Amino acid sequence: MTRILQLTLNGRARSDAVSENLLLLDYLRETVGVTGTKTGCDGGECGACTVLVDDQPRLSCLTLAAVVDGKRVDTVESLVTDGRLSAVQRGFHEKLGSQCGYCTPGFIMASAALLRRNPRPSEADIRDALGSNICRCTGYVKIIEAVKYAADLHTVGASP
Ligand code: FES
Ligand code: FES
């Protein structure tokens, strides 16, 4: 069965014909061609596919595209404004929170969601918010530092 999916993706309204069983991850990467969101485990265990649905982090590999009908979906591509990196992107870049980078879009989106709901998170808040994201390279210390730095940037006006 096919249906019409209407949503706001990265700030722009879209309308696409999709099959009822199409995953949001495949919709983003294959139907739309927005490839910042990564496929990792494909089974809900790594967080690489994290996007925001109405500002809440969601695993797009476990979410049907049809579920986001009428909603706002943001991927990592949404964060750059007028060529400027967001606070979280700057944090990961400047504090070396990324090595191979494969996990990074998922970490960035989970971190952006955290800062939108809690601009001054404690380290425990950060660890809790990122508890579903796996990184095989960094050992997590740099990632935590990156999000703390992003929170500092956010409090002086940078968008998360
Ligand atoms: S690809 Fe979705 S959680 Fe791993
Ligand atoms: S930076 Fe390589 S998996 Fe996280």
PDB file of C-alpha atoms in Angstrom, residues 23 25-26 38-46 48-49 60-62:
ATOM      1  CA  LEU A  23      11.406   3.017   7.299  1.00  0.00           C
ATOM      2  CA  LEU A  25      15.850   5.969   7.682  1.00  0.00           C
ATOM      3  CA  ASP A  26      15.310   4.669   4.133  1.00  0.00           C
ATOM      4  CA  LYS A  38      23.742   6.943   9.066  1.00  0.00           C
ATOM      5  CA  THR A  39      22.788   3.299   9.035  1.00  0.00           C
ATOM      6  CA  GLY A  40      24.689   1.446  11.737  1.00  0.00           C
ATOM      7  CA  CYS A  41      23.298  -1.679  13.344  1.00  0.00           C
ATOM      8  CA  ASP A  42      19.936  -1.340  11.574  1.00  0.00           C
ATOM      9  CA  GLY A  43      18.361  -2.764  14.696  1.00  0.00           C
ATOM     10  CA  GLY A  44      17.919  -0.080  17.333  1.00  0.00           C
ATOM     11  CA  GLU A  45      21.174  -0.618  19.198  1.00  0.00           C
ATOM     12  CA  CYS A  46      23.739   1.964  18.039  1.00  0.00           C
ATOM     13  CA  ALA A  48      23.763   6.238  14.399  1.00  0.00           C
ATOM     14  CA  CYS A  49      20.365   6.802  12.768  1.00  0.00           C
ATOM     15  CA  SER A  60      14.938   6.270  12.288  1.00  0.00           C
ATOM     16  CA  CYS A  61      15.813   2.619  11.692  1.00  0.00           C
ATOM     17  CA  LEU A  62      12.926   1.640  13.984  1.00  0.00           C
TER      18      LEU A  62
END
